[in-house]
N, CA, C and O atoms as a printed pandas DataFrame, in Angstrom:
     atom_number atom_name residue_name chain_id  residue_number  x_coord  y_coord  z_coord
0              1         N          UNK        A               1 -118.522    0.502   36.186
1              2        CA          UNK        A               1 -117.372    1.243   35.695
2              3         C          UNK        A               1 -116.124    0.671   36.372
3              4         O          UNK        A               1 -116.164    0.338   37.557
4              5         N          UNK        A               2 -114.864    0.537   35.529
5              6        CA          UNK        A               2 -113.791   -0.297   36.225
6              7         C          UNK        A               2 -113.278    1.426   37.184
7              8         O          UNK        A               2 -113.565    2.617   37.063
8              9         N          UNK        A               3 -112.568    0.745   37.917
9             10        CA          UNK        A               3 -112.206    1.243   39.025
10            11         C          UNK        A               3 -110.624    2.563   38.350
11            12         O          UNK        A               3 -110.380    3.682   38.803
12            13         N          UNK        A               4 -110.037    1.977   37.444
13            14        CA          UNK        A               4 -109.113    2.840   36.491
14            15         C          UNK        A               4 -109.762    3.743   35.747
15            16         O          UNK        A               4 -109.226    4.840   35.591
16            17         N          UNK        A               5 -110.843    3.513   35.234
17            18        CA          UNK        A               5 -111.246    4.449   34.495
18            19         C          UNK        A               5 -111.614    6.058   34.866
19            20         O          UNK        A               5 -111.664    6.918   33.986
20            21         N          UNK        A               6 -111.902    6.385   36.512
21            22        CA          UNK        A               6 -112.030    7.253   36.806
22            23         C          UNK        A               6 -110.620    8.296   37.082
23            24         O          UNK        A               6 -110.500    9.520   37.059
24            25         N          UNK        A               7 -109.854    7.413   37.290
25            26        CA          UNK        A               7 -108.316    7.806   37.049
26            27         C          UNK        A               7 -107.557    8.143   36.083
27            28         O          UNK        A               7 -106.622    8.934   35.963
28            29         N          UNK        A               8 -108.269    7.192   35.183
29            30        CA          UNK        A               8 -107.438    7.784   33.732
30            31         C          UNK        A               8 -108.246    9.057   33.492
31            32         O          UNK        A               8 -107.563   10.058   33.271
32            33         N          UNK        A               9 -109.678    9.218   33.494
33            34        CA          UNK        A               9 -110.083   10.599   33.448
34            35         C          UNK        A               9 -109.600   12.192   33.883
35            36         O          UNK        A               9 -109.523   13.385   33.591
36            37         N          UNK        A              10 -109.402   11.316   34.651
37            38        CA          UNK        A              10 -108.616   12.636   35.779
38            39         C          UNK        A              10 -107.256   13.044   35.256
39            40         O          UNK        A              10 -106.826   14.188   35.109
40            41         N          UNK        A              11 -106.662   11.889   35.002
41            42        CA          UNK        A              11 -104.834   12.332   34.309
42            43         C          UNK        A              11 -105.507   12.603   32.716
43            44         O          UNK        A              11 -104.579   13.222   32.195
44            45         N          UNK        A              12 -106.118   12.539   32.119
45            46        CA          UNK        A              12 -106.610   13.032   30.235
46            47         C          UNK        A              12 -106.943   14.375   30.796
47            48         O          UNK        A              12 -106.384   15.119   29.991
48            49         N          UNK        A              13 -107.490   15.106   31.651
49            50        CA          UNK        A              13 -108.171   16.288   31.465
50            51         C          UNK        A              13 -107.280   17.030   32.667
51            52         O          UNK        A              13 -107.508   18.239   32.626
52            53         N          UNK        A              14 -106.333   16.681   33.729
53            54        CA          UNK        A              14 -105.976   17.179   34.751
54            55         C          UNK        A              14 -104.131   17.646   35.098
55            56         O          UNK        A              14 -103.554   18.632   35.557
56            57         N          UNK        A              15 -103.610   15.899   34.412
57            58        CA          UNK        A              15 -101.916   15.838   34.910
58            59         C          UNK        A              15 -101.703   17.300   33.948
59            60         O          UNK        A              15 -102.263   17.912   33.038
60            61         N          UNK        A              16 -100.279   17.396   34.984
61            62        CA          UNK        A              16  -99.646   18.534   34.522
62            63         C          UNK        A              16  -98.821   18.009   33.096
63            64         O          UNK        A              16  -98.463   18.853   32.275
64            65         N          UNK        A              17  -98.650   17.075   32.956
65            66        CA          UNK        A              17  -97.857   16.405   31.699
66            67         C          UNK        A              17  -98.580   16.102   30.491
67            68         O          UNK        A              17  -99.387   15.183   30.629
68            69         N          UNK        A              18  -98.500   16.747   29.056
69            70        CA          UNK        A              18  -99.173   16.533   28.406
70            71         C          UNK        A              18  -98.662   15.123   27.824
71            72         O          UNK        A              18  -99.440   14.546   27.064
72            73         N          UNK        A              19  -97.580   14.590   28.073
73            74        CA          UNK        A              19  -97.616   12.872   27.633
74            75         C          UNK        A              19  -98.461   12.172   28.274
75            76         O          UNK        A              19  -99.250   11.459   27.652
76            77         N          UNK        A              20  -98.469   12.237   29.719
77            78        CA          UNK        A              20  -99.288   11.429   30.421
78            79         C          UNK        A              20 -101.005   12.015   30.148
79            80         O          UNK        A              20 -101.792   11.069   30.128
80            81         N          UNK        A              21 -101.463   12.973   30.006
81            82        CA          UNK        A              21 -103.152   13.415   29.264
82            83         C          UNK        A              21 -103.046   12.603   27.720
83            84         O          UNK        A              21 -104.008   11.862   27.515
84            85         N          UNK        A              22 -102.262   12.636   26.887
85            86        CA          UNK        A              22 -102.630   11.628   25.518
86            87         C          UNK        A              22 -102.147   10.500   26.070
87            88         O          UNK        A              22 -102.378    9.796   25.087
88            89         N          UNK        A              23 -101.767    9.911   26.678
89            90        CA          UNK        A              23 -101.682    8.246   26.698
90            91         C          UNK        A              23 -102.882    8.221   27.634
91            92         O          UNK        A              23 -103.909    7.611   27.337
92            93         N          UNK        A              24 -102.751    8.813   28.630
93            94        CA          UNK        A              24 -104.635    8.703   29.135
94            95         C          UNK        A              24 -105.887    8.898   28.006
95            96         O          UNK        A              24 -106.850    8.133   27.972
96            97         N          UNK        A              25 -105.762    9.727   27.345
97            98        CA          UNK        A              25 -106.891   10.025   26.342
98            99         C          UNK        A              25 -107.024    8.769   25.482
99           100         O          UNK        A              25 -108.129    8.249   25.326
100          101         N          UNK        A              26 -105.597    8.129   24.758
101          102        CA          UNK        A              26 -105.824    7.114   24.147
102          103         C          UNK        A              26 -106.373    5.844   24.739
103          104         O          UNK        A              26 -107.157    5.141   24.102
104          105         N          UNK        A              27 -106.034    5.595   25.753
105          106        CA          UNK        A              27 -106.608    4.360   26.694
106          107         C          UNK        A              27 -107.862    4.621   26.702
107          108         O          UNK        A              27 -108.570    3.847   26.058
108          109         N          UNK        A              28 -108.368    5.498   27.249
109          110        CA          UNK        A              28 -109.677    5.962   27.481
110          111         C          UNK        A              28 -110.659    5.792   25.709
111          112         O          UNK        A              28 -111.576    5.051   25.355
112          113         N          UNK        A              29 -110.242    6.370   25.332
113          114        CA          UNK        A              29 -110.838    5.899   23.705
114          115         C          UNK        A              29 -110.684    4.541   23.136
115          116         O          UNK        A              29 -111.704    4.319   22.483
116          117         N          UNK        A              30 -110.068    3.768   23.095
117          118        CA          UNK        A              30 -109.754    2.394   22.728
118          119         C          UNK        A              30 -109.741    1.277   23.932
119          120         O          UNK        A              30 -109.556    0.116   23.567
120          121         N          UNK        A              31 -109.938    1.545   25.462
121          122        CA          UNK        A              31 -109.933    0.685   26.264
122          123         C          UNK        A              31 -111.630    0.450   26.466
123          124         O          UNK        A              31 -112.089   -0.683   26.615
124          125         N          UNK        A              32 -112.336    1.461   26.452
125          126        CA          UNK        A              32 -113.504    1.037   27.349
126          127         C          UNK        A              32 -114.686    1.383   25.895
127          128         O          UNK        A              32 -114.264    2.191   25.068
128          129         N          UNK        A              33 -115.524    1.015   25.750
129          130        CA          UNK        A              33 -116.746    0.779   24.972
130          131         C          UNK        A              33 -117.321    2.077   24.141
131          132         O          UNK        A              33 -117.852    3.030   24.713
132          133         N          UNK        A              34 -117.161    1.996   22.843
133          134        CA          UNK        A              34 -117.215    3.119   22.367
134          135         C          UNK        A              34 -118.651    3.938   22.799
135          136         O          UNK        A              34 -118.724    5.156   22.634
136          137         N          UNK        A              35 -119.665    3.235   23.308
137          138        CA          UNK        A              35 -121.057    3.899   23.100
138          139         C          UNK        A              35 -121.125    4.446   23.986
139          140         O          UNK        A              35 -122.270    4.838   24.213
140          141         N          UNK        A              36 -119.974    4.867   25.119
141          142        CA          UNK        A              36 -120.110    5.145   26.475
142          143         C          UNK        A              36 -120.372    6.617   25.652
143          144         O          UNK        A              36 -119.532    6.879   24.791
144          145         N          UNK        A              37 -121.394    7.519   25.840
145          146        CA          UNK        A              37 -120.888    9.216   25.484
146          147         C          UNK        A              37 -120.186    9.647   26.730
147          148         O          UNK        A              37 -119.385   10.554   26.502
148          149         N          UNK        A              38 -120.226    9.390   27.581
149          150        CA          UNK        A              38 -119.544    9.932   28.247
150          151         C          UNK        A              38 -118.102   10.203   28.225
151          152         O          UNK        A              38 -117.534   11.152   28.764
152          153         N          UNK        A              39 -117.616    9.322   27.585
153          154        CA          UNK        A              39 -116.284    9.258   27.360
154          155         C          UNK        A              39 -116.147    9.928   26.092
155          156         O          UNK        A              39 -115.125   10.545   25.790
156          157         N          UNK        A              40 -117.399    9.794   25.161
157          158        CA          UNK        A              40 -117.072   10.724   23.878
158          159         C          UNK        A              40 -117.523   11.959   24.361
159          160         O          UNK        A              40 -117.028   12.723   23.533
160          161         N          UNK        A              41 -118.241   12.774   25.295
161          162        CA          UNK        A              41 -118.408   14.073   25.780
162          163         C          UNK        A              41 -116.765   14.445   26.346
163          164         O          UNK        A              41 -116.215   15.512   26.071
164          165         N          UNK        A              42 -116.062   13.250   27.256
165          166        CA          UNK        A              42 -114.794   13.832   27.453
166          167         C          UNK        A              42 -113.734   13.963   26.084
167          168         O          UNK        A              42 -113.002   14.908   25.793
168          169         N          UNK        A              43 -113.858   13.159   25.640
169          170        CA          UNK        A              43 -112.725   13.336   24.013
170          171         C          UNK        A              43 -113.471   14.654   23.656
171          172         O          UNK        A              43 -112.631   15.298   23.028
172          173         N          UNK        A              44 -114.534   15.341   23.725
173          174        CA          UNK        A              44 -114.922   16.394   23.063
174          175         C          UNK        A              44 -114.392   17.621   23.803
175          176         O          UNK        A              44 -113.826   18.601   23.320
176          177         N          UNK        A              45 -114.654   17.395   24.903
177          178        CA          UNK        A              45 -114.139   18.328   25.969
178          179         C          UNK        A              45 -112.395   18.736   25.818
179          180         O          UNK        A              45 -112.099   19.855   25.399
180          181         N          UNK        A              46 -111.610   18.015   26.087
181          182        CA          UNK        A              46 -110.090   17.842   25.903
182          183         C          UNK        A              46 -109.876   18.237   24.535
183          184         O          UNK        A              46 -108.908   18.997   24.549
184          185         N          UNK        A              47 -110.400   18.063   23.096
185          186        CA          UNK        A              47 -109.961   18.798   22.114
186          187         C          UNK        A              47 -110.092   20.093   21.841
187          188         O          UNK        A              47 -109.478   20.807   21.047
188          189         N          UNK        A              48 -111.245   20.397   22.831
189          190        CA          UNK        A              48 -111.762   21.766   22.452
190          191         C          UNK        A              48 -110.918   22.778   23.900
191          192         O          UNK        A              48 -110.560   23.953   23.988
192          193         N          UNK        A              49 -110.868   21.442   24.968
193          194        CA          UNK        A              49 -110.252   23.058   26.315
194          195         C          UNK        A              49 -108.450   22.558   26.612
195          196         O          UNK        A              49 -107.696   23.495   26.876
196          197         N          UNK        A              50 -107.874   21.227   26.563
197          198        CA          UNK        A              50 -106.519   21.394   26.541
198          199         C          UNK        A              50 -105.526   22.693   26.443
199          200         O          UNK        A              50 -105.311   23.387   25.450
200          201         N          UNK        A              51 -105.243   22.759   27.131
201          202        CA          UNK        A              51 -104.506   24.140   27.052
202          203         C          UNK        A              51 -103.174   24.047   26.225
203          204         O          UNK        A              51 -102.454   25.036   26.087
204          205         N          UNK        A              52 -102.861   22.777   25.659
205          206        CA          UNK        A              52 -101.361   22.843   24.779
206          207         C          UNK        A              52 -101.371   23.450   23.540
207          208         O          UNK        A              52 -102.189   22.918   22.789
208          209         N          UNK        A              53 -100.902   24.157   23.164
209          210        CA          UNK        A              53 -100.779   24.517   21.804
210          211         C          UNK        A              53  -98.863   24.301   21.230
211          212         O          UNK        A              53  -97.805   24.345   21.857
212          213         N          UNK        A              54  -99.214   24.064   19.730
213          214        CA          UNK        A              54  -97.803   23.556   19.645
214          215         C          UNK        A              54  -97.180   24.783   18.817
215          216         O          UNK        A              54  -97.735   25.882   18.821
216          217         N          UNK        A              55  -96.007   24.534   18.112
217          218        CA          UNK        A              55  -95.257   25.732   17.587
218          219         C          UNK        A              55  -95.231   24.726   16.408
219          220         O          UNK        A              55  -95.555   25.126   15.290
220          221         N          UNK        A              56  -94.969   23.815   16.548
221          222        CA          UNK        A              56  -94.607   22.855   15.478
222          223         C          UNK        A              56  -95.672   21.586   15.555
223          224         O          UNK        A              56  -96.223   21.197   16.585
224          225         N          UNK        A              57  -95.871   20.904   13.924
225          226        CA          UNK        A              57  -97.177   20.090   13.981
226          227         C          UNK        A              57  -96.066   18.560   14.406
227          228         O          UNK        A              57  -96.659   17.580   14.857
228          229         N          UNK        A              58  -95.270   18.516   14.313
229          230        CA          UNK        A              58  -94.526   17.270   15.079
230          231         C          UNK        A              58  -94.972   17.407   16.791
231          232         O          UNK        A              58  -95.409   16.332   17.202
232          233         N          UNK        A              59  -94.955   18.124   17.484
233          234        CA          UNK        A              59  -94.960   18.197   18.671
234          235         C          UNK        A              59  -96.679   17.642   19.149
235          236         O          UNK        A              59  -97.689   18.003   18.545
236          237         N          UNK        A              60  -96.665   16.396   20.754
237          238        CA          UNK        A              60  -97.418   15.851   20.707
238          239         C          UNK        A              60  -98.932   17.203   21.445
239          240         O          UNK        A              60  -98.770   18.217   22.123
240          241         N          UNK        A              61  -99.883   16.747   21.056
241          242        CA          UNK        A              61 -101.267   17.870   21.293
242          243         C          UNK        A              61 -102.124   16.546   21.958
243          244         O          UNK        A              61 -102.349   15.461   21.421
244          245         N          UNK        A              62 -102.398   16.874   22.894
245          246        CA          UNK        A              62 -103.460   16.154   23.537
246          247         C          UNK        A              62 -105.294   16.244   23.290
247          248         O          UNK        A              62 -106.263   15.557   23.610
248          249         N          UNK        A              63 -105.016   17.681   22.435
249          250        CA          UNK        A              63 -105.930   18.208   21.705
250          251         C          UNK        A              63 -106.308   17.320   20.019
251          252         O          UNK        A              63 -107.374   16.973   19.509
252          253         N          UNK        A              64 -104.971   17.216   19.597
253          254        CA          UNK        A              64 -105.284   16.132   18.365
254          255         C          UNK        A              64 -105.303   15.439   18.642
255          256         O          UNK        A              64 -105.977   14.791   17.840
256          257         N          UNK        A              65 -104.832   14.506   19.816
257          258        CA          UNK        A              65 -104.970   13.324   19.880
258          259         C          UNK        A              65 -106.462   12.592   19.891
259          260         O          UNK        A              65 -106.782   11.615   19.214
260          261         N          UNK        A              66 -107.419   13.432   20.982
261          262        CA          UNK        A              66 -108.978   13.527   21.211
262          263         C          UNK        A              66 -109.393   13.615   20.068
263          264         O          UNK        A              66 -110.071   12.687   19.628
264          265         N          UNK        A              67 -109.148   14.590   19.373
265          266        CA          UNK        A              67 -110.043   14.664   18.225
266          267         C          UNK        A              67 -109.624   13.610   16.671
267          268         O          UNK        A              67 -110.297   13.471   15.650
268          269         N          UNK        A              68 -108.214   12.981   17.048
269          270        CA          UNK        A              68 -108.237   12.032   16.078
270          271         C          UNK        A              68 -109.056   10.781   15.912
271          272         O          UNK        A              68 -109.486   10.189   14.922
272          273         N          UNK        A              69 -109.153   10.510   17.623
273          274        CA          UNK        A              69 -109.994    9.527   18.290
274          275         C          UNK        A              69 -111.805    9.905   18.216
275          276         O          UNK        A              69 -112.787    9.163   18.232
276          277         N          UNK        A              70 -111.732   10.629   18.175
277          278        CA          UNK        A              70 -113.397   11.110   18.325
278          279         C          UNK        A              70 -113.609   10.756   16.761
279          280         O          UNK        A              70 -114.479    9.918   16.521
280          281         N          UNK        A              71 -112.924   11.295   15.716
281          282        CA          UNK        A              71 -113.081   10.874   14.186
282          283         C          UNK        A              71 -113.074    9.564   13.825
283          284         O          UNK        A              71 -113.775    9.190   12.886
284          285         N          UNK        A              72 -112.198    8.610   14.596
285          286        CA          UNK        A              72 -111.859    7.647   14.201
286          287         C          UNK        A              72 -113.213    6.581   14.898
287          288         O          UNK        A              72 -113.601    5.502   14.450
288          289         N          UNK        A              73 -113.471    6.966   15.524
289          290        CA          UNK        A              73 -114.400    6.102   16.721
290          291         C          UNK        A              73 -115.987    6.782   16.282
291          292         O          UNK        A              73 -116.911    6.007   16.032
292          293         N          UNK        A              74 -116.132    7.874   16.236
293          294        CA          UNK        A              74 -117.276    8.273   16.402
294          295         C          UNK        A              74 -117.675    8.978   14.794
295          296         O          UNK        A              74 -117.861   10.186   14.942
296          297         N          UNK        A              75 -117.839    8.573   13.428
297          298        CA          UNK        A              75 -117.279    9.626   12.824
298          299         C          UNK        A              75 -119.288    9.836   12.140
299          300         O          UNK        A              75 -119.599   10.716   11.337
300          301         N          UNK        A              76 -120.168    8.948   12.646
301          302        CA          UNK        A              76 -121.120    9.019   12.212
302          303         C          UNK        A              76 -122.296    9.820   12.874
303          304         O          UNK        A              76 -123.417   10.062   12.427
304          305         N          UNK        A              77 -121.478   10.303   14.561
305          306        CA          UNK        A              77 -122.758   11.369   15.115
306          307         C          UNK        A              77 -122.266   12.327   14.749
307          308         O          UNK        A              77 -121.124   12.607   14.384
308          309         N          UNK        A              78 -123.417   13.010   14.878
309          310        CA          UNK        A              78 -123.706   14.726   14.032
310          311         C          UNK        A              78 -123.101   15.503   14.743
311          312         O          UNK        A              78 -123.007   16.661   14.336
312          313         N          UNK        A              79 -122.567   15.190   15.870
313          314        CA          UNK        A              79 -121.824   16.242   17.015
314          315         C          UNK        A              79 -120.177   16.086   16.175
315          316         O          UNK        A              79 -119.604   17.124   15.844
316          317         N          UNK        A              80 -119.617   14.907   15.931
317          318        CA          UNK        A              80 -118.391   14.979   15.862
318          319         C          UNK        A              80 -118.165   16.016   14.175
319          320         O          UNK        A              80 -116.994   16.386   14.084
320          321         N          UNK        A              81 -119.004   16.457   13.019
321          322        CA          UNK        A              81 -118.931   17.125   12.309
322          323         C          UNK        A              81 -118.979   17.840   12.765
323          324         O          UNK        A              81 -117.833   18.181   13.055
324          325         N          UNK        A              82 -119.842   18.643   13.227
325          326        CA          UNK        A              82 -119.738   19.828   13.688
326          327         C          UNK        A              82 -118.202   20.208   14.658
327          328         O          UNK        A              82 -117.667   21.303   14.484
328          329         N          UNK        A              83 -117.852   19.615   15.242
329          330        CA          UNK        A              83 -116.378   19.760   16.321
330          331         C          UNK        A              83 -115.562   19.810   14.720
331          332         O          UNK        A              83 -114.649   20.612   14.522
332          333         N          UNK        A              84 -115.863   19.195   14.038
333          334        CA          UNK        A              84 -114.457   19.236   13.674
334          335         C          UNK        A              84 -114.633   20.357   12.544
335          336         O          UNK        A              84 -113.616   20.955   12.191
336          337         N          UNK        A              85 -115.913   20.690   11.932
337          338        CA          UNK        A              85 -116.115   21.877   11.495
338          339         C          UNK        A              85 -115.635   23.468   12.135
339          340         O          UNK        A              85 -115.080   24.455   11.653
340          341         N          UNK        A              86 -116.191   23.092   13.495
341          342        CA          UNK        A              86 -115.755   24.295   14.499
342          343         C          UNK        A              86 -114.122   24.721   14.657
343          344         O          UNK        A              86 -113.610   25.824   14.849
344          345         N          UNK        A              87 -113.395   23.089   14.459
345          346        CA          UNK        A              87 -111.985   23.823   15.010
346          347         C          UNK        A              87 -111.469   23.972   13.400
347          348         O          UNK        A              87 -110.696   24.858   13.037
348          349         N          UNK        A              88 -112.111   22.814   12.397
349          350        CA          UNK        A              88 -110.963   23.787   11.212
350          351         C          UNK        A              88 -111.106   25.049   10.584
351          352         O          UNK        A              88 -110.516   25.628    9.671
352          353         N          UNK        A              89 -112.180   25.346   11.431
353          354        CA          UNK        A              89 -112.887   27.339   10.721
354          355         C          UNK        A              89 -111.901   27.997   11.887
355          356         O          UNK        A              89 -110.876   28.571   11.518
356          357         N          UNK        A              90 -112.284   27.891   13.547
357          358        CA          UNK        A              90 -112.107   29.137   14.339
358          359         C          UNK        A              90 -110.734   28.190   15.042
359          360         O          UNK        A              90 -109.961   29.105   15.325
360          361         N          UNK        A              91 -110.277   27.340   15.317
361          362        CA          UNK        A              91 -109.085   27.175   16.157
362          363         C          UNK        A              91 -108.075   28.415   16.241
363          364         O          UNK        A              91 -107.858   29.227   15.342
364          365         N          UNK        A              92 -107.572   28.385   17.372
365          366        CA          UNK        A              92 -106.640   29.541   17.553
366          367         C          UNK        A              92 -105.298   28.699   17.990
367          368         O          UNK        A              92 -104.309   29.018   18.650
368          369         N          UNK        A              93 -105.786   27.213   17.189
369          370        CA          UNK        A              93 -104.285   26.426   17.406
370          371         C          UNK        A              93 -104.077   26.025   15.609
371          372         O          UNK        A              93 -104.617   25.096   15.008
372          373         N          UNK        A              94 -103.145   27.038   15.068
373          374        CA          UNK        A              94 -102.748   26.397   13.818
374          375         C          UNK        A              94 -102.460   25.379   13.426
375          376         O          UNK        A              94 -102.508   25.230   12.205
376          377         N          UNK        A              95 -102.037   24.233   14.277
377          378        CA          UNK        A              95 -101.763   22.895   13.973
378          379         C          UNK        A              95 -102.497   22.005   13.994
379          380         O          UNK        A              95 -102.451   20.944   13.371
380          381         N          UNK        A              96 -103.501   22.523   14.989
381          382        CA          UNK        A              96 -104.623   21.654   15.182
382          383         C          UNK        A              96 -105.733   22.128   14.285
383          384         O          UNK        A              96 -106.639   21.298   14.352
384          385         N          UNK        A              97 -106.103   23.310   13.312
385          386        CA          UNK        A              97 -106.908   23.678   12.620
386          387         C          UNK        A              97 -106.270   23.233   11.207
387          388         O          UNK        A              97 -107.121   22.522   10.673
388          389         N          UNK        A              98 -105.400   23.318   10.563
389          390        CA          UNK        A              98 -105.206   22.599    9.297
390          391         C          UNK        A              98 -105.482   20.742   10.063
391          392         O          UNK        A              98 -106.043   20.062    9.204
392          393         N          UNK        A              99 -105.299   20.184   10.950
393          394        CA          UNK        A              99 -105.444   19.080   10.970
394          395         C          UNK        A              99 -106.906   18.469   10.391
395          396         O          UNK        A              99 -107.085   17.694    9.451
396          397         N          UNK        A             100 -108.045   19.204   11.443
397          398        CA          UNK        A             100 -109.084   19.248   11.471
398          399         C          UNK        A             100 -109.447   19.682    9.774
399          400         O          UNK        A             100 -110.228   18.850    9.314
400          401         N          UNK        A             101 -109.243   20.275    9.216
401          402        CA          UNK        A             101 -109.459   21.166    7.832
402          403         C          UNK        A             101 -109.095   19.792    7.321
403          404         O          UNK        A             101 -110.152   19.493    6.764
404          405         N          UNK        A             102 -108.381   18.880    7.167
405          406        CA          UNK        A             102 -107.544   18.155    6.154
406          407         C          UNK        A             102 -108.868   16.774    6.755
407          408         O          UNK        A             102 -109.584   16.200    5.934
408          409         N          UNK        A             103 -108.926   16.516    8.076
409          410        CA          UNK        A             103 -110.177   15.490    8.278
410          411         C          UNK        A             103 -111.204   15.930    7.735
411          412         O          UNK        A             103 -111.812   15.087    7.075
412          413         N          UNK        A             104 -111.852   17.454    7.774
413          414        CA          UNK        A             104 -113.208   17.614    7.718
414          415         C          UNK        A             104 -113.141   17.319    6.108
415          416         O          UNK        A             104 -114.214   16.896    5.678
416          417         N          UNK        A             105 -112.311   17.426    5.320
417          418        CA          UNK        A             105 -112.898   16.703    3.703
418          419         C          UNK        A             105 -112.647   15.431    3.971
419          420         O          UNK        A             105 -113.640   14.711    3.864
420          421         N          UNK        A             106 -111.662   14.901    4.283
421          422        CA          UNK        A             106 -111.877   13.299    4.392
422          423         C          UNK        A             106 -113.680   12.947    4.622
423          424         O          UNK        A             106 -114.405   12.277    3.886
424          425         N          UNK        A             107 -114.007   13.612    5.807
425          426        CA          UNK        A             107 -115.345   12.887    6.432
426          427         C          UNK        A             107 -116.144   13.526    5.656
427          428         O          UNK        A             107 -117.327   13.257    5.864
428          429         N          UNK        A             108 -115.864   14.573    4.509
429          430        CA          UNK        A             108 -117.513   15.004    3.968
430          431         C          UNK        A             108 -117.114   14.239    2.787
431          432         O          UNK        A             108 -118.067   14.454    2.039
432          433         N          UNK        A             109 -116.480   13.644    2.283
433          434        CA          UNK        A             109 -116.218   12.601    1.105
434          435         C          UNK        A             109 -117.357   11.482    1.397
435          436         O          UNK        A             109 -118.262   11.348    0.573
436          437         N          UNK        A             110 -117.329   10.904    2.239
437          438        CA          UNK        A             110 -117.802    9.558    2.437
438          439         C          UNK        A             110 -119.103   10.033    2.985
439          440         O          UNK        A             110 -119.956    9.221    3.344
């Protein structure tokens, strides 16, 4: 394991700044090897416990960001339907539940 990677973990799930948790989340998804689950257990983790919620769907979510990445990267295990089933039924983040709602037909198309 590179020696950053345990760091960027820590700022995706920890900094007080939600810019600095999505530019960590994105590195973390596109820098290191998709088959790691571990890193897809953390993108799962961060969409579902992030504490940001937005007022407006312009405003950045560290929560969509994970779960855009988990779709985009992972869209063929049976875990990432279900996540994204889960948040476009029960989210108690409106921005992030029409998001999820608008992926989950994309991914049951194909």
């Amino acid at each position: 394991m590179c020696d950053v990677q345990p760091i960027l973990k820590q700022r995706a799930q920890f900094d007080d700044d939600k810019y600095v948790r999505c530019a960590a989340v994105q590195e973390l998804a596109h820098g290191w090897c998709k088959e790691d689950s571990e890193i897809f257990e953390l993108l799962c983790d961060i969409a579902i416990n992030d504490p940001v919620y937005r007022d407006y769907d312009w405003q950045i979510s560290p929560r969509q960001t994970a779960l855009a990445d988990i779709i985009e990267l992972y869209p063929d295990r049976p875990q990432t339907l279900e996540l994204v089933r889960d948040l476009a039924q029960n989210d108690r983040d409106q921005n992030l539940r029409e998001f999820a709602q608008k992926k989950l037909a994309e991914l049951e198309r194909k």
